[in-house]
mmCIF file of C-alpha atoms in Angstrom:
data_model
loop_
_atom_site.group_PDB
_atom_site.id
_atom_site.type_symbol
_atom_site.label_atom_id
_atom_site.label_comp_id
_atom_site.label_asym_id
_atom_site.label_seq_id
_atom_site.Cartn_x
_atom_site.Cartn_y
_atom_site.Cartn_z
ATOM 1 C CA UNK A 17 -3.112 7.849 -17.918
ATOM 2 C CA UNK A 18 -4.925 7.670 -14.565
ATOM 3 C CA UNK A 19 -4.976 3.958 -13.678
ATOM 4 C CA UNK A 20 -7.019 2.146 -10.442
ATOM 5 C CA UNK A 21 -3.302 2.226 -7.986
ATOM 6 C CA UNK A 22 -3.645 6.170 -8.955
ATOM 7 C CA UNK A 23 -7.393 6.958 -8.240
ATOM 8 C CA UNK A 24 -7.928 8.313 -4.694
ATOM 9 C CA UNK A 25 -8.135 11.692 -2.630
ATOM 10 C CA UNK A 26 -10.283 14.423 -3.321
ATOM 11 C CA UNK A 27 -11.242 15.371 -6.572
ATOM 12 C CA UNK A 28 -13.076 18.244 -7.682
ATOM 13 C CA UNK A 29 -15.679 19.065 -10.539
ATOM 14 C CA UNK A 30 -14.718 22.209 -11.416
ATOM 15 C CA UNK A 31 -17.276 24.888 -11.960
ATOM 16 C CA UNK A 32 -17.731 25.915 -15.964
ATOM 17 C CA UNK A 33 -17.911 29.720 -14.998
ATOM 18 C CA UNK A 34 -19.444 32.245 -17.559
ATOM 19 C CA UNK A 35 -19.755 35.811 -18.369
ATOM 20 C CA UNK A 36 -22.998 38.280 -18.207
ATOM 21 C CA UNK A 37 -23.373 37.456 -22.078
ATOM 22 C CA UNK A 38 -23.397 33.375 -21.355
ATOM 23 C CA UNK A 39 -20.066 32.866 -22.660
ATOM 24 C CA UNK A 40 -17.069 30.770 -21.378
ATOM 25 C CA UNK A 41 -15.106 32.635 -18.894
ATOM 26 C CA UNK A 42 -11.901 31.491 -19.148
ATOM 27 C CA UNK A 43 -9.599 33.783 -17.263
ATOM 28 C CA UNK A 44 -12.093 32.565 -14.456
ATOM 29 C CA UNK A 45 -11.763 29.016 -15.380
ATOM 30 C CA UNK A 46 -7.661 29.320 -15.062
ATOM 31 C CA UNK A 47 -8.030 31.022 -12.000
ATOM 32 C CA UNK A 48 -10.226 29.191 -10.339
ATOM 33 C CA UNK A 49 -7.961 25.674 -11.617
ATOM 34 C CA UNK A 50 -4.372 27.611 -10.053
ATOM 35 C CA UNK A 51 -6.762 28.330 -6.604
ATOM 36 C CA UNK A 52 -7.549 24.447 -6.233
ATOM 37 C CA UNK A 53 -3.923 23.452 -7.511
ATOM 38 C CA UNK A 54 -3.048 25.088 -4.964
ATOM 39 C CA UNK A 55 -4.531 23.896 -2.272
ATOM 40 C CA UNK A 56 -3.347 20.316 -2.477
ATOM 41 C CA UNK A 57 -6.277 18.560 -4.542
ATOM 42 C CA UNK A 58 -5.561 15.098 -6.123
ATOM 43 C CA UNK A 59 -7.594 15.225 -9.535
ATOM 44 C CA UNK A 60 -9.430 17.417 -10.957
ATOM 45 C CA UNK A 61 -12.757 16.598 -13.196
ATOM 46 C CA UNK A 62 -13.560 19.096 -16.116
ATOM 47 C CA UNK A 63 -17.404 19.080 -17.456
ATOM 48 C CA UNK A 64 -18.971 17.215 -14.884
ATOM 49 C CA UNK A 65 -22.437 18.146 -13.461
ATOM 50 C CA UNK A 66 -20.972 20.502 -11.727
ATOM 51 C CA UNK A 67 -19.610 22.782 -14.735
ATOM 52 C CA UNK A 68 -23.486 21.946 -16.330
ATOM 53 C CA UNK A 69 -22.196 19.303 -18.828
ATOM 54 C CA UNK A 70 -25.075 18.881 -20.693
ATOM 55 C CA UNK A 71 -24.898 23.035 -21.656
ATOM 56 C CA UNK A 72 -21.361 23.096 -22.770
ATOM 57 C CA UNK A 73 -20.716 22.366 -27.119
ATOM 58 C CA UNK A 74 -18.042 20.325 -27.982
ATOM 59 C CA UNK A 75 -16.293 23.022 -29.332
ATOM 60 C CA UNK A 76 -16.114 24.857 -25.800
ATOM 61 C CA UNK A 77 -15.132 22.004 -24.667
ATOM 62 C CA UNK A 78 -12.113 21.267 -26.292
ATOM 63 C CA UNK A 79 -11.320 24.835 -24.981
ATOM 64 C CA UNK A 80 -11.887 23.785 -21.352
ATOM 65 C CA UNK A 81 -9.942 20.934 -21.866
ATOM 66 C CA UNK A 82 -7.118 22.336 -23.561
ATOM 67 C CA UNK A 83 -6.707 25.546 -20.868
ATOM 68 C CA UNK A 84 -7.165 22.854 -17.562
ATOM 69 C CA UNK A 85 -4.390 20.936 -18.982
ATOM 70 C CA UNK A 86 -2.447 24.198 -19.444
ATOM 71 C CA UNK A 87 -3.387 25.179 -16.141
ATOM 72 C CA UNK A 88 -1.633 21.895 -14.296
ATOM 73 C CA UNK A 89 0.912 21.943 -16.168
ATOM 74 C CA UNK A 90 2.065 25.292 -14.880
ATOM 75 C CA UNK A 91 1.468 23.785 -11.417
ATOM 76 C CA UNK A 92 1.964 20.310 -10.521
ATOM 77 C CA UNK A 93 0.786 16.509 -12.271
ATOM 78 C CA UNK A 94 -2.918 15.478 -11.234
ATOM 79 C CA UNK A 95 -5.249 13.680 -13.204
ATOM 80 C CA UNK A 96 -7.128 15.482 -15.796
ATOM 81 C CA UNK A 97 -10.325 14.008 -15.884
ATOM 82 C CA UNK A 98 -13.261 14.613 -18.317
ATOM 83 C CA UNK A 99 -17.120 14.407 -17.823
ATOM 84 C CA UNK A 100 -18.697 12.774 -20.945
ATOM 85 C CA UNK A 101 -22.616 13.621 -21.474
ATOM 86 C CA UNK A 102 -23.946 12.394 -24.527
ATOM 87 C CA UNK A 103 -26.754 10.909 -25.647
ATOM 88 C CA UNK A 104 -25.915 7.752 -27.103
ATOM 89 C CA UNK A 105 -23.256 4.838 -27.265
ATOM 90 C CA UNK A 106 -21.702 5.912 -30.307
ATOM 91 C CA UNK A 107 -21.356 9.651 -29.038
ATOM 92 C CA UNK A 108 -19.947 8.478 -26.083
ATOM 93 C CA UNK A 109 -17.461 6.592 -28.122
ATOM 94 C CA UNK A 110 -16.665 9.985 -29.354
ATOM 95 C CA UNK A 111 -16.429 12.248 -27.001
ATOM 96 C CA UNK A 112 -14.354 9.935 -24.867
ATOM 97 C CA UNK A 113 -11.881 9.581 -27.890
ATOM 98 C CA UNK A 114 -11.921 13.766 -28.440
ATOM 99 C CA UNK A 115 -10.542 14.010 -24.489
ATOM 100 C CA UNK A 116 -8.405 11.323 -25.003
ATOM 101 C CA UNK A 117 -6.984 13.195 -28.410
ATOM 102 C CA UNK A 118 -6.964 16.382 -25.906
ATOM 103 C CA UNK A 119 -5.303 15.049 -23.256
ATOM 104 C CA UNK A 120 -7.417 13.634 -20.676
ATOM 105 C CA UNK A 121 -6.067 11.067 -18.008
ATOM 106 C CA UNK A 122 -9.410 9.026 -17.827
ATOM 107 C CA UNK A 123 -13.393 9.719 -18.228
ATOM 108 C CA UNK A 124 -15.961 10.587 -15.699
ATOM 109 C CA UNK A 125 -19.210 8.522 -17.925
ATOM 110 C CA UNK A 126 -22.481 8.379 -16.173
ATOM 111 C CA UNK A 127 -24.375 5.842 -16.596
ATOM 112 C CA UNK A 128 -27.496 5.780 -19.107
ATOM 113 C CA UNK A 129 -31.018 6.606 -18.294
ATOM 114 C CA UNK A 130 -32.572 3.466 -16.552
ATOM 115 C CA UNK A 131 -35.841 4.694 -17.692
ATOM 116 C CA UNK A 132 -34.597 4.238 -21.246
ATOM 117 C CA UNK A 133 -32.677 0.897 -21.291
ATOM 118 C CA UNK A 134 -32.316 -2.404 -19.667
ATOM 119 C CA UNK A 135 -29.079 -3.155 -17.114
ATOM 120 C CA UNK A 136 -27.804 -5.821 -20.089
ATOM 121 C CA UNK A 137 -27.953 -2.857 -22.627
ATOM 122 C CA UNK A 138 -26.086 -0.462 -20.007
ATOM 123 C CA UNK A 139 -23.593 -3.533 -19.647
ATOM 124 C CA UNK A 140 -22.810 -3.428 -23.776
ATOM 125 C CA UNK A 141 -22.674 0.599 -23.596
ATOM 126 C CA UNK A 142 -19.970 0.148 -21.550
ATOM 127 C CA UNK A 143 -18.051 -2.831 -23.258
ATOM 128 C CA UNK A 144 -18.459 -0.455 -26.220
ATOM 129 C CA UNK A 145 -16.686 2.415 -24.832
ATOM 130 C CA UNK A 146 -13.463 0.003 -24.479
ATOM 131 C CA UNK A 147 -12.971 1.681 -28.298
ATOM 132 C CA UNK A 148 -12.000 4.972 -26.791
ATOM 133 C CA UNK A 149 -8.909 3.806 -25.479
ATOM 134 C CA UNK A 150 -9.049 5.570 -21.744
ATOM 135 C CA UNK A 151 -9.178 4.792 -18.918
ATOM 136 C CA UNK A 152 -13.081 5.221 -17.446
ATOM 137 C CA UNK A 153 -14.904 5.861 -14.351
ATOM 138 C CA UNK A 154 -18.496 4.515 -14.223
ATOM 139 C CA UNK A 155 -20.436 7.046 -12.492
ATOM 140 C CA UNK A 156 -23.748 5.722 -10.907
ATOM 141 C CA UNK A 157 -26.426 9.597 -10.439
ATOM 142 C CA UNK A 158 -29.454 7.493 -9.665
ATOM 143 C CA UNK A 159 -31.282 11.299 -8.899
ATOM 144 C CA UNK A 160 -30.322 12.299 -12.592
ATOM 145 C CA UNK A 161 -30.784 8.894 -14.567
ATOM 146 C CA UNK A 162 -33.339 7.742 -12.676
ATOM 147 C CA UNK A 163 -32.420 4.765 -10.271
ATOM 148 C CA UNK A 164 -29.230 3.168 -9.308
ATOM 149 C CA UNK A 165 -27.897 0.266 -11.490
ATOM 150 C CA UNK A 166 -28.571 -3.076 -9.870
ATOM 151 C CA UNK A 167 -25.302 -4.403 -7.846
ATOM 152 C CA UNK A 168 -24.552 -7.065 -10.194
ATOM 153 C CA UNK A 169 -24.670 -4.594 -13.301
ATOM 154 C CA UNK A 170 -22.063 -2.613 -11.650
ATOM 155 C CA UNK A 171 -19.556 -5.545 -10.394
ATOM 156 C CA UNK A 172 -19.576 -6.588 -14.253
ATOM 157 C CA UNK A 173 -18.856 -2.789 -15.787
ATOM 158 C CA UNK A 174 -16.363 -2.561 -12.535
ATOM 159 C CA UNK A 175 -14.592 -5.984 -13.744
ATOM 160 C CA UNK A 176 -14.184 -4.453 -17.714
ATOM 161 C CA UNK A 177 -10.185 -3.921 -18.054
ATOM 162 C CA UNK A 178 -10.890 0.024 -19.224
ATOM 163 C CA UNK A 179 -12.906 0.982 -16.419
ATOM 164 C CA UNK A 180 -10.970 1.569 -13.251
ATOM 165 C CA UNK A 181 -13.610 2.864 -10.911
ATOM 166 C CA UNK A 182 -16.270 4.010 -9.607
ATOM 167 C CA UNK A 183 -18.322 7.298 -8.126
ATOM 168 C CA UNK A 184 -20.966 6.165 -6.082
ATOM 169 C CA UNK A 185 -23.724 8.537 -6.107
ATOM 170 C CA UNK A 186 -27.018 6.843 -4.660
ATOM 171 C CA UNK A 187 -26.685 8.624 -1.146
ATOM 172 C CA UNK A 188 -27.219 4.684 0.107
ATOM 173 C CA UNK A 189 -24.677 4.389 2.771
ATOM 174 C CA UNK A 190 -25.380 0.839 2.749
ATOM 175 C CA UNK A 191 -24.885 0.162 -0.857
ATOM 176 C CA UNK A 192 -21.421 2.303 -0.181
ATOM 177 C CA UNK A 193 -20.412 -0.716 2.316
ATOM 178 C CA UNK A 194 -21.449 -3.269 0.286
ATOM 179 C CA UNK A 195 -19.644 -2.127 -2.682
ATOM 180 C CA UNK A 196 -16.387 -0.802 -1.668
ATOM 181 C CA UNK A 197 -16.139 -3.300 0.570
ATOM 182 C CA UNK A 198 -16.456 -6.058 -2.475
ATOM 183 C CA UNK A 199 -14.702 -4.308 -5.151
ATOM 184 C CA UNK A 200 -10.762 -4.884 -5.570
ATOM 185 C CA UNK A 201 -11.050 -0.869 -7.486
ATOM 186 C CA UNK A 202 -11.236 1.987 -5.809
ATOM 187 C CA UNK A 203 -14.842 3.689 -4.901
ATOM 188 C CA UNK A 204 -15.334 6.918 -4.385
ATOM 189 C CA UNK A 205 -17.698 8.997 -3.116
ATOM 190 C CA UNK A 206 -20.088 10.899 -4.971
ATOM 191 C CA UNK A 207 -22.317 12.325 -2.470
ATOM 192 C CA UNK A 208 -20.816 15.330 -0.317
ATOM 193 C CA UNK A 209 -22.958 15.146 2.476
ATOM 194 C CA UNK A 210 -21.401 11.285 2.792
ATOM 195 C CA UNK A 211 -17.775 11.729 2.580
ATOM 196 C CA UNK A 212 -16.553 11.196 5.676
ATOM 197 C CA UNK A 213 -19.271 8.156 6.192
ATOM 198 C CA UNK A 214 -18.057 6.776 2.957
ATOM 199 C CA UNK A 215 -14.265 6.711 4.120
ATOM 200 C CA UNK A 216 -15.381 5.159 6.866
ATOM 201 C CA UNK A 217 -16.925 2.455 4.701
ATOM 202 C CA UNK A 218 -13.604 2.134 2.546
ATOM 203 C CA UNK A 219 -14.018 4.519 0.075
ATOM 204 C CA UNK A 220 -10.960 5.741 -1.369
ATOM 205 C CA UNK A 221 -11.680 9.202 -1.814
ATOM 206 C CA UNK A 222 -14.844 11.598 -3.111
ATOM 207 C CA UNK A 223 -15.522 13.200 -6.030
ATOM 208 C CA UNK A 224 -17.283 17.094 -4.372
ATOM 209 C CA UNK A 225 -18.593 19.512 -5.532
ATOM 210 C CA UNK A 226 -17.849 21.073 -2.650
ATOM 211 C CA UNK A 227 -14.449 21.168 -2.463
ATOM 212 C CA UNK A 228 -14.543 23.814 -5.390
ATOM 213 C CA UNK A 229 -14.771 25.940 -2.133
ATOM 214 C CA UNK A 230 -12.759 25.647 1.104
ATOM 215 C CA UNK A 231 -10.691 22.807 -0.748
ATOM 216 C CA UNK A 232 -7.985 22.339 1.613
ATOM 217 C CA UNK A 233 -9.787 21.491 4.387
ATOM 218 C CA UNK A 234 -11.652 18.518 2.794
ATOM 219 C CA UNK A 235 -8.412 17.443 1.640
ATOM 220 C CA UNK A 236 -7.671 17.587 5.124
ATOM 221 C CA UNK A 237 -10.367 15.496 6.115
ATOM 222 C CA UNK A 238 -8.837 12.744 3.318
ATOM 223 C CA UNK A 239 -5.345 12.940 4.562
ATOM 224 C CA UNK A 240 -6.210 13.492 8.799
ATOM 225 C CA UNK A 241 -8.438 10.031 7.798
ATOM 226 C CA UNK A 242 -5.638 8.353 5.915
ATOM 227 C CA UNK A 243 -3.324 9.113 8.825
ATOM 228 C CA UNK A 244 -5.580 7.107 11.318
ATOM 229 C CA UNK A 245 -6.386 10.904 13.153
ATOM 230 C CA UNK A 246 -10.131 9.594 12.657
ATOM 231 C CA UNK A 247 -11.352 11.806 15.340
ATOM 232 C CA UNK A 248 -10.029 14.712 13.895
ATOM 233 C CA UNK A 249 -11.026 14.085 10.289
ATOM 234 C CA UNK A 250 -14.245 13.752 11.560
ATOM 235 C CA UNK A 251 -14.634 16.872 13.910
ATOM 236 C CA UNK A 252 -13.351 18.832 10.600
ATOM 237 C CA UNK A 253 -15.743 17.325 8.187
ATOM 238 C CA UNK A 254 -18.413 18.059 10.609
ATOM 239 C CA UNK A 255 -17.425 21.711 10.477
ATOM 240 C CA UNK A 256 -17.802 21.564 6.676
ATOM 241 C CA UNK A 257 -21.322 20.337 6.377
ATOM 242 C CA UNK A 258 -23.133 23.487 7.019
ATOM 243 C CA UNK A 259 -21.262 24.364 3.879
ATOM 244 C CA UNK A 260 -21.922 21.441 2.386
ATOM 245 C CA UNK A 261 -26.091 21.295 2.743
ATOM 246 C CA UNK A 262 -25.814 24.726 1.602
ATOM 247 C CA UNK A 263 -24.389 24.204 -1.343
ATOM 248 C CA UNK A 264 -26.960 21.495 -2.311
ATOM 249 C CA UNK A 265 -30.048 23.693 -0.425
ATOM 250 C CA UNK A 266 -30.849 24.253 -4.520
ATOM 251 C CA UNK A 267 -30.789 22.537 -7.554
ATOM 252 C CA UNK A 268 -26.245 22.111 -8.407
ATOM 253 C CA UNK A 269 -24.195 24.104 -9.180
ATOM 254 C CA UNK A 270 -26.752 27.073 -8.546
ATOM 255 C CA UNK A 271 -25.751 27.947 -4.419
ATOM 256 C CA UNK A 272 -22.034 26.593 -5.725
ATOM 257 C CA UNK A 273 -21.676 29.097 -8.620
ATOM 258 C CA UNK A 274 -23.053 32.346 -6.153
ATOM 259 C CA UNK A 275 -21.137 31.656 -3.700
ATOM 260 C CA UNK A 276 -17.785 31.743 -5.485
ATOM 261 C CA UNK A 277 -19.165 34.319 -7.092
ATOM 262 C CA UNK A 278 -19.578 36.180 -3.847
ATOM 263 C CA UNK A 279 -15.969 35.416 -2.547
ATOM 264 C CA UNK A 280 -14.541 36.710 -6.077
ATOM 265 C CA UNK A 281 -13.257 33.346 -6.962
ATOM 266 C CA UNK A 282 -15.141 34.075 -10.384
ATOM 267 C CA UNK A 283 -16.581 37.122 -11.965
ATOM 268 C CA UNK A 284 -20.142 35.879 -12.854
ATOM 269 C CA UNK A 285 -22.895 33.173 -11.063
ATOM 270 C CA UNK A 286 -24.579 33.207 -14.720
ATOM 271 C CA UNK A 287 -25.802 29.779 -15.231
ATOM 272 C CA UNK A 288 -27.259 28.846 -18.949
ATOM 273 C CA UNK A 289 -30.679 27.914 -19.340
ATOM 274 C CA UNK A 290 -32.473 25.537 -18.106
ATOM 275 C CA UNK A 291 -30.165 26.041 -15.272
ATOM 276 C CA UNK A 292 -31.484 29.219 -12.750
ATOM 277 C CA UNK A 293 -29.512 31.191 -10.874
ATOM 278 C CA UNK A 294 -29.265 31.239 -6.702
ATOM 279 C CA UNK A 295 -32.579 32.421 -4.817
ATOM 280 C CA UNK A 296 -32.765 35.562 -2.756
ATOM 281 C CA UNK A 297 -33.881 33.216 0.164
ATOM 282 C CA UNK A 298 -30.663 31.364 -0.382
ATOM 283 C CA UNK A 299 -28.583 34.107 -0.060
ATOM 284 C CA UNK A 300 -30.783 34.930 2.912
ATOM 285 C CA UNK A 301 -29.655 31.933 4.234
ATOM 286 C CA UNK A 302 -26.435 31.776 3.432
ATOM 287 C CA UNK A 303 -26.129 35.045 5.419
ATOM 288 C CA UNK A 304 -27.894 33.554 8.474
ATOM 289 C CA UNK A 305 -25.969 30.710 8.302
ATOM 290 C CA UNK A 306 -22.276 31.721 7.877
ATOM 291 C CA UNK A 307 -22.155 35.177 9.366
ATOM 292 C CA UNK A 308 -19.078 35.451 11.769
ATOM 293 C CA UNK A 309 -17.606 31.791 10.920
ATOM 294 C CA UNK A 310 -14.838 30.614 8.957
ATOM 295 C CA UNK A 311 -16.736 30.412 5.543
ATOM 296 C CA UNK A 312 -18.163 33.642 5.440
#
């Protein structure tokens, strides 16, 4: 089980690739685990946003589960961790205790619509999901459930003995500061184009989309950072963000999925419905953009 001493580094949401039917891809989905094994990530998140949770059918993904946790153990121990998207408490409940059953180190749970609930109700959801038995990550997408949870809502989920941190997704670098500064858990980053600003605050890692591509360098950035090479980390992750605000020039994981597409890291950019696939203008861009450097 992933515990709060364990959670740090850069972890990556790994793409749910499929084929030019729709279906899973899961010689892709292997392949593209082995490639970031390989290149010296510390966790590894399975049906996040960025593998288009709310598409995938519990049946898949027990699959997905089942061949990531193949897939490290052919390689080397990180944390296995699972995105849970469902619609209610009691689903949550479940799914959590299905990736638990499968294998999972710890959950990735967003938290609930803010539109649909009050921040007392989103602090019961989460005393609730203590029944799962794993270890949980509050996630905080204010651009997906529709504003950030008030500070005080998250220092009471953060001080629940099951949850053992937190991906901070508001794109408030000041709310970053304030809250890993406060909080004895780790916080991570959950907003690409702030990783290196959020180390800076005291983050303890990021959670990146990202990093599906060009992974060792931001786990560079982590580790040059960790070392006190500050300078350095920086001048890297400074390289990266042309990447970086390409990848999130669309809606995610649209520019993501073509783009590993495009380097043969997986056979398809299909994306399922209501999700659309890459522009021509943003592989118009991405031409203009990366032509002649090192992420051609």
């Amino acid at each position: 089980m992933l515990s709060e001493d364990t959670l740090h580094g850069v972890m990556v949401p790994v793409v749910t690739p499929f084929d030019r039917s729709g279906e899973l891809d899961i010689q892709s989905f292997e392949e593209l685990i082995r490639r970031l094994m390989s290149k010296g990530i510390h966790g590894l998140i399975v049906n996040g946003t960025a593998g288009e949770s709310p598409m995938i059918e519990s049946s898949e993904l027990e699959i997905l589960i089942a061949a990531a946790r193949q897939a490290i153990a052919a390689s080397r121990a990180i944390p296995l961790i699972v995105g849970i998207d469902a619609s209610n408490t009691s689903a949550t409940v479940r799914r959590m205790a299905q990736a638990n059953s499968l294998g999972a180190d710890a959950a990735l749970v967003a938290a609930p619509d803010s539109n649909l609930t009050s921040q007392q109700a989103v602090i019961r959801h989460f005393q609730a999901l203590a029944e799962a038995d794993l270890p949980m990550i509050l996630c905080d997408p204010p651009r997906r459930t529709g504003g950030a949870l008030d500070e005080e809502t998250v220092r009471v989920i953060m001080g629940m003995e099951h949850v053992i941190g937190l991906k901070e997704g508001s794109g408030n670098i000041r709310r970053m500061f304030r809250l890993a500064r406060s909080m004895s858990k780790p916080v991570l980053c959950g907003e690409d184009e702030l990783f290196f600003a959020s180390l800076c605050c005291g983050a303890k890692g990021g959670i990146l989309a990202s990093a599906n591509l060009d992974s060792e360098q931001f786990v560079q950035v982590y580790e040059l950072f960790r070392a006190g090479k500050i300078e350095e980390s920086h001048q890297l992750f400074h390289q990266l963000l042309p990447l970086v605000q390409f990848l999130f020039s669309e809606p995610t994981p649209a520019p993501l999925m073509w783009l590993l597409s495009q380097r043969g890291y997986i056979r398809s950019d299909r994306l399922r419905l209501p999700m659309a696939a890459v522009s021509c203008e943003a592989g118009r861009k991405h031409i203009r953009l990366f032509q002649g450097s090192m992420w051609k």
